[in-house]
Coordinates of N, CA and C and ligand atoms in Angstrom, one line a residue:
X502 N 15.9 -9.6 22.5 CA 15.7 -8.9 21.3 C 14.4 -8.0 21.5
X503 N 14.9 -6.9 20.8 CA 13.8 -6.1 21.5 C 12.6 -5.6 19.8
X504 N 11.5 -5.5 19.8 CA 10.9 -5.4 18.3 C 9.8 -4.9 18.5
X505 N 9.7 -3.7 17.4 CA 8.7 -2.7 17.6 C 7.6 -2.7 16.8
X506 N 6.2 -2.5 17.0 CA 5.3 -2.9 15.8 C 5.0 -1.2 16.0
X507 N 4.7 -0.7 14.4 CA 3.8 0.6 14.2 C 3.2 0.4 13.5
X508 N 1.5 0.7 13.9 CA 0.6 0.9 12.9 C 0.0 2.1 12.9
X509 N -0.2 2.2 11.3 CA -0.5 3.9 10.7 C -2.6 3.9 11.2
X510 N -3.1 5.0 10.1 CA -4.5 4.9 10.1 C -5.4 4.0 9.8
X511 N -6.3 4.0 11.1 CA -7.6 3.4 10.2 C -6.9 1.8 10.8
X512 N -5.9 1.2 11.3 CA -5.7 0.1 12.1 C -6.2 -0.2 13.1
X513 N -5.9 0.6 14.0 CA -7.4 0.7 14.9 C -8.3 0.2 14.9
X514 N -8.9 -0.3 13.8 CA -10.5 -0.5 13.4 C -10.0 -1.8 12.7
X515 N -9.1 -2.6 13.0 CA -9.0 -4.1 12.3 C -10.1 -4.7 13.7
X516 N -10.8 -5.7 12.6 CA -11.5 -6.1 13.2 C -13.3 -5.9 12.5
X517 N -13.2 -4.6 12.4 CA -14.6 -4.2 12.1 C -14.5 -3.8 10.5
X518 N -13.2 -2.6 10.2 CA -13.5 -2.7 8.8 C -12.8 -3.6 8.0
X519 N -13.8 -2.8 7.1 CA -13.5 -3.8 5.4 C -13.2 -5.2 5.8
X520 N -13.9 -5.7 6.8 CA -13.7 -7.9 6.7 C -12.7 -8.4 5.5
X521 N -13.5 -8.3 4.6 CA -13.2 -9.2 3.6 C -11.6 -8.9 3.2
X522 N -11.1 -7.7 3.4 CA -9.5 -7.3 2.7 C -9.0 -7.1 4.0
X523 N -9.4 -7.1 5.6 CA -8.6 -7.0 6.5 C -8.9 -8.1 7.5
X524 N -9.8 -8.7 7.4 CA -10.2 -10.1 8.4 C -10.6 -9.6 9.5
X525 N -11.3 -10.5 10.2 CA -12.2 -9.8 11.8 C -11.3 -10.3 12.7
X526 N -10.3 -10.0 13.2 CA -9.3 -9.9 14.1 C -8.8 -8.9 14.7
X527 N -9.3 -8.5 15.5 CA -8.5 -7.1 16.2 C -7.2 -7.5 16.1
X528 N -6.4 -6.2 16.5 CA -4.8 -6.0 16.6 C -4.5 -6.5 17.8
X529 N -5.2 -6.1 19.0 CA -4.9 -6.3 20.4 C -4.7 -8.2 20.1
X530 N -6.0 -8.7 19.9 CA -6.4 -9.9 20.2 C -4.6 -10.9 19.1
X531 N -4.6 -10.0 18.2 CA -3.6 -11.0 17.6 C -2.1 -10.7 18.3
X532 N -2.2 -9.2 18.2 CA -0.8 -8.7 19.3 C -0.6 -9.8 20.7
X533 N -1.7 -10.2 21.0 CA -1.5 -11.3 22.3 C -1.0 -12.5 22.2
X534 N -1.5 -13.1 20.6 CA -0.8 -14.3 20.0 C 0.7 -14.1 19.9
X535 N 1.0 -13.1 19.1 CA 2.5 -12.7 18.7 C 3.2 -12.9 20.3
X536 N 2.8 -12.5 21.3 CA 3.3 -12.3 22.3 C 3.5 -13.8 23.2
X537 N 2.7 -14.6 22.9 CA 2.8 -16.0 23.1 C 3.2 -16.8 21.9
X538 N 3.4 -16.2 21.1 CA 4.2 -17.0 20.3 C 6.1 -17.2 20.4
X539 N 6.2 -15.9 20.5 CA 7.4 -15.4 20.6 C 7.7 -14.6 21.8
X540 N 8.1 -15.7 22.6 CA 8.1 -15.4 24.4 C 9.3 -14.5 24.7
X541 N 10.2 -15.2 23.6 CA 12.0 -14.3 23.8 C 12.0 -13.3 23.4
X542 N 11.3 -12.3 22.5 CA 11.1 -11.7 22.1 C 10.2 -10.6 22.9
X543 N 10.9 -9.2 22.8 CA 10.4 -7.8 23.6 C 9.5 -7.1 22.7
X544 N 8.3 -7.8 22.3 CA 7.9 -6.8 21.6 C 6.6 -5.7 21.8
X545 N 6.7 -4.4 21.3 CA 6.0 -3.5 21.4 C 5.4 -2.8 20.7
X546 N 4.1 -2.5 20.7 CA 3.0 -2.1 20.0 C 2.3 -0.5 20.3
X547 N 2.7 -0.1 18.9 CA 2.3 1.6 18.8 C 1.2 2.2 17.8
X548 N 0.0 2.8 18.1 CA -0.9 2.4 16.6 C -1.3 4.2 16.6
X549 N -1.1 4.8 15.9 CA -1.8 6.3 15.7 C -2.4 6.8 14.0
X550 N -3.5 7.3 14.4 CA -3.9 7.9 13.0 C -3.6 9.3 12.3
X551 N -2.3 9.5 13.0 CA -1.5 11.3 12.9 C -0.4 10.6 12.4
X552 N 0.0 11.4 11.5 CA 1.3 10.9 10.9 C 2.5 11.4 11.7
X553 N 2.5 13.1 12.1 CA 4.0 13.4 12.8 C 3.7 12.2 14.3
X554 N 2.9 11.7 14.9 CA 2.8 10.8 15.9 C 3.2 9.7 15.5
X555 N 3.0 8.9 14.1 CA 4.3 8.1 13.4 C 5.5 8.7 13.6
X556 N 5.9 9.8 13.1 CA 7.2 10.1 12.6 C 7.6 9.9 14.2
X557 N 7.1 10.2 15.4 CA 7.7 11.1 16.8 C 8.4 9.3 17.4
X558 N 7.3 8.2 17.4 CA 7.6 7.2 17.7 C 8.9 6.2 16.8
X559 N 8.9 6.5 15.4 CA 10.1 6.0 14.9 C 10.9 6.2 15.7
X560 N 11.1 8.0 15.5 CA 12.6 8.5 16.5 C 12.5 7.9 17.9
X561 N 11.5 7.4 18.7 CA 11.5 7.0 20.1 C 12.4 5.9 20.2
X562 N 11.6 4.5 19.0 CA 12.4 3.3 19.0 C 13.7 3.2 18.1
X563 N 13.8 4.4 17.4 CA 14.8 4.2 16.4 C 16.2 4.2 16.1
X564 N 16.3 4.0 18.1 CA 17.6 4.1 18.6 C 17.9 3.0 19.3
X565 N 16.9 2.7 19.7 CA 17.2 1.5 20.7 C 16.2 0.3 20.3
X566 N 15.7 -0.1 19.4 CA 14.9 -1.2 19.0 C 16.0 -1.8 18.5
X567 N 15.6 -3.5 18.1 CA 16.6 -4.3 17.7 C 15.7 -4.2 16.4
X568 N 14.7 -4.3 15.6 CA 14.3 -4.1 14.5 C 12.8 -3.6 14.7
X569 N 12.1 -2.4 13.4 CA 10.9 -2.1 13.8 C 10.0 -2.8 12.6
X570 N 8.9 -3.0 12.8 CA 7.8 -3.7 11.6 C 6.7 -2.4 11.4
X571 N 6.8 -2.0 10.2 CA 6.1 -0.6 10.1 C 5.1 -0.8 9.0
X572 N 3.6 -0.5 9.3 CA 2.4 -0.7 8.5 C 1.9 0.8 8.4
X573 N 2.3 1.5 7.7 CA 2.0 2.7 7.3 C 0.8 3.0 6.6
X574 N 0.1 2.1 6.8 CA -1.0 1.9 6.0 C -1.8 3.1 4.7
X575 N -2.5 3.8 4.9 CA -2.5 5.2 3.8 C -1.4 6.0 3.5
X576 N -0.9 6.2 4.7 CA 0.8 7.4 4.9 C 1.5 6.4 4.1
X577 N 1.4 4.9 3.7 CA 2.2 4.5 3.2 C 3.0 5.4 1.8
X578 N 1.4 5.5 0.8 CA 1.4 5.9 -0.5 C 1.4 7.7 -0.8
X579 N 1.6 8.6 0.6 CA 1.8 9.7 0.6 C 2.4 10.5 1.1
X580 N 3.3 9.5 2.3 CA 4.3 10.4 3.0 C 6.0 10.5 3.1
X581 N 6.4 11.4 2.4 CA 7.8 12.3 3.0 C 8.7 11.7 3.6
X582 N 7.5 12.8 4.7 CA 7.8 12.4 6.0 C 8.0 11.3 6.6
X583 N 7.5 9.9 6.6 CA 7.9 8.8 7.2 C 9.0 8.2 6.6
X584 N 8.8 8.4 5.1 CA 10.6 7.6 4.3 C 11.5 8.5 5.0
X585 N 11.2 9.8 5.1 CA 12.9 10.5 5.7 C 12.9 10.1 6.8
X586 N 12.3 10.2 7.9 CA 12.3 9.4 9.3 C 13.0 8.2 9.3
X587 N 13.0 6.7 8.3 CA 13.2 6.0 8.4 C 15.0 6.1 7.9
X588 N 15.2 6.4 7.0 CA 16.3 6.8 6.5 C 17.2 7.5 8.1
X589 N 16.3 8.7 8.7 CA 17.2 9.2 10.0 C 17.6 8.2 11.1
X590 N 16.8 7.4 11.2 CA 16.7 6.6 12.2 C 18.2 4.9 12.1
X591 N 18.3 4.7 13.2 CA 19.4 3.1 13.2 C 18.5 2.1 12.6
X592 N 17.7 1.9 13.4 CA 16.6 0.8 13.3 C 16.7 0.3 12.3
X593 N 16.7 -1.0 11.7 CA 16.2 -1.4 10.1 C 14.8 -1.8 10.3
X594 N 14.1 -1.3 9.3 CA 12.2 -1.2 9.3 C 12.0 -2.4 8.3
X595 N 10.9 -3.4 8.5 CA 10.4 -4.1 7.7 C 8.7 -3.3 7.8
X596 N 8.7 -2.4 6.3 CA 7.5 -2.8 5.9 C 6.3 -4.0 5.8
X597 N 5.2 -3.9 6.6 CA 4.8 -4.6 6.2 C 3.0 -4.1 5.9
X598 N 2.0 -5.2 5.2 CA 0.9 -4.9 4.7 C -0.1 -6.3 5.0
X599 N -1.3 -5.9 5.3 CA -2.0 -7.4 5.4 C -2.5 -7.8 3.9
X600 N -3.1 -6.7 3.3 CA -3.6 -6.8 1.9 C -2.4 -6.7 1.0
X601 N -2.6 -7.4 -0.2 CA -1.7 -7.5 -1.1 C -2.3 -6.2 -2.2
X602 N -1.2 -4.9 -1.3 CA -1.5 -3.2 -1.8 C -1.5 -3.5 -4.0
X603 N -0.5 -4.5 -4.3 CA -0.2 -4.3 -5.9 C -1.5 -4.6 -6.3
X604 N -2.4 -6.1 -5.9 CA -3.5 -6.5 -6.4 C -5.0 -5.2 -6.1
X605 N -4.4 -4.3 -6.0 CA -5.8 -3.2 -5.7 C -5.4 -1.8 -6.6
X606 N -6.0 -0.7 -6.1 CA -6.0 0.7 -6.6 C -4.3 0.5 -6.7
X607 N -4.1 1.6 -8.4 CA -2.8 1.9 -8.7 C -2.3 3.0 -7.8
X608 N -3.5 3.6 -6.6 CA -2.7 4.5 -5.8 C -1.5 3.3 -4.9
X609 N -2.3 2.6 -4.8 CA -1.7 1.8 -3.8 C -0.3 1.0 -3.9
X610 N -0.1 1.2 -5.2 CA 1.3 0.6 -5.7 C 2.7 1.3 -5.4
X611 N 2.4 2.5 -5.0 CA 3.4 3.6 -4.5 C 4.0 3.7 -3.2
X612 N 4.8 3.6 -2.6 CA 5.1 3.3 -1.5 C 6.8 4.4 -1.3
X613 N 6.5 5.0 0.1 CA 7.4 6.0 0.7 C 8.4 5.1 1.7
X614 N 7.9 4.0 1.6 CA 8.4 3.1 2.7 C 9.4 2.4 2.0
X615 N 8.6 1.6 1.5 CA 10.2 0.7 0.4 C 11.0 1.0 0.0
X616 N 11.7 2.5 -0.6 CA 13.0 2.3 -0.7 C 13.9 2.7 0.6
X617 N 13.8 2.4 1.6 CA 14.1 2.7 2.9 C 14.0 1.9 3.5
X618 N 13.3 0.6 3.5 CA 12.9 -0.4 4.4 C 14.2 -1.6 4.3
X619 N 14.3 -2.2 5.4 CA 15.1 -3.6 5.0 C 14.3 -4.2 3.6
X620 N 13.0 -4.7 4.0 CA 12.6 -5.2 2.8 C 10.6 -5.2 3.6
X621 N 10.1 -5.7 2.2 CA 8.9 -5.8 2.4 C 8.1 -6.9 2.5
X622 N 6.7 -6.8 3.2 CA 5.9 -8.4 3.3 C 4.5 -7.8 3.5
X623 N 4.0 -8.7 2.2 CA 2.4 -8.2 2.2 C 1.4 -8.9 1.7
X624 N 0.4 -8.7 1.9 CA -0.6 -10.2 1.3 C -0.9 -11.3 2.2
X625 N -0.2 -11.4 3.5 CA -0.6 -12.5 4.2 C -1.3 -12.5 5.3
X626 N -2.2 -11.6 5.2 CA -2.8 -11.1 6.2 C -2.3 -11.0 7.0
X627 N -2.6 -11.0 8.9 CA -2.1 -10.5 9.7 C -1.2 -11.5 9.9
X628 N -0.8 -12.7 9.0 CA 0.6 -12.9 9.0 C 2.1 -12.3 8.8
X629 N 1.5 -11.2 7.4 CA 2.7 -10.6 7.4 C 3.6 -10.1 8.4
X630 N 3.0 -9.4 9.8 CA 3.8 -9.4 10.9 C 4.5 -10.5 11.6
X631 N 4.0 -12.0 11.5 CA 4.6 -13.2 12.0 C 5.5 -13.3 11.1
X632 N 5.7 -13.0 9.9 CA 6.5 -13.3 8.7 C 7.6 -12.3 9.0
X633 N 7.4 -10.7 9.1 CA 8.8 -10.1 9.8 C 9.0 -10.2 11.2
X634 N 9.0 -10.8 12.2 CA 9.3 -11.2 12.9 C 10.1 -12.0 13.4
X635 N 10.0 -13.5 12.6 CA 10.6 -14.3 11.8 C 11.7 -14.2 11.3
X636 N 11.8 -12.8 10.6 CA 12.8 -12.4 9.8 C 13.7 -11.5 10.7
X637 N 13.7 -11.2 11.4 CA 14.5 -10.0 12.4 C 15.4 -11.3 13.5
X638 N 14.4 -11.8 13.9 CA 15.1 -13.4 14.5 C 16.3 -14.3 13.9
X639 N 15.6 -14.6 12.7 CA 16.8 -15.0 11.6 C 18.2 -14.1 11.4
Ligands
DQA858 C1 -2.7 -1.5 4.3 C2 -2.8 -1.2 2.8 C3 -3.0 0.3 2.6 O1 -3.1 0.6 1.2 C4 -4.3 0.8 3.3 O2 -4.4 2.2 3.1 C5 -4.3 0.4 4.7 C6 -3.9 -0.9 5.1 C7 -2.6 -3.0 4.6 O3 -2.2 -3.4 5.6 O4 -3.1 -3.8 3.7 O5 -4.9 1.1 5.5 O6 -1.5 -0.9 4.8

């Protein structure tokens, strides 16, 4: 099984920013857990702060991934562009979020992703990716 991770802007910088609502854990360092966690699993990790470089990589895996896990992070609550992508694409997308987006700014409650996604997972920190993971397996 093959499983794609995207992360939008400003992920990059897990680890350093905002601690307290994203935890001091880089991506890389936890991407290496995921990767020994789940050995049978193909999974692959894409992180850009450009949105058409979101959109370019959906279309890359969006043919041949067995499911993608997409953290659209800001583009979540203002882009188009990425809900129609997902919509063009095979792949079924699990949204996901470390912060629990409802409990903050009412920008944050809007989402281009959700009505397009298999389903969503948020609030568990950088568990939410262990949690769709989990769920593509299932
Ligand atoms: C985020 C939540 C977004 O609102 C925010 O813009 C992010 C990260 C999260 O994972 O909690 O950059 O997607």
């Amino acid at each position: 099984m093959k499983i794609s991770i995207i992360n939008g802007p400003n992920l990059n910088l897990l680890g350093q920013r905002e601690p307290g609502i994203y935890g001091s854990q880089t991506f890389e360092t936890f991407f290496a857990e995921l990767q020994s966690k789940f050995p049978e699993v193909e999974l692959d990790y894409f992180q850009s702060n450009i949105e058409g470089e979101l959109i370019d990589q959906l279309h890359k895996v969006g043919f041949s991934s067995d499911g993608i896990i997409l953290n659209a992070a800001a583009y979540t609550h203002t882009s188009v562009g990425l809900g129609d992508a997902i919509k063009a694409i095979d792949t079924s997308v699990i949204e996901v979020h470390i912060s629990n987006t409802f409990a903050r700014e009412d920008f944050r409650h809007t989402s281009y992703i959700t009505p397009n996604a298999k389903g969503l997972i948020l609030g568990f920190g950088m568990d939410s990716y262990r949690l769709a993971i989990e769920s593509f397996i299932k």
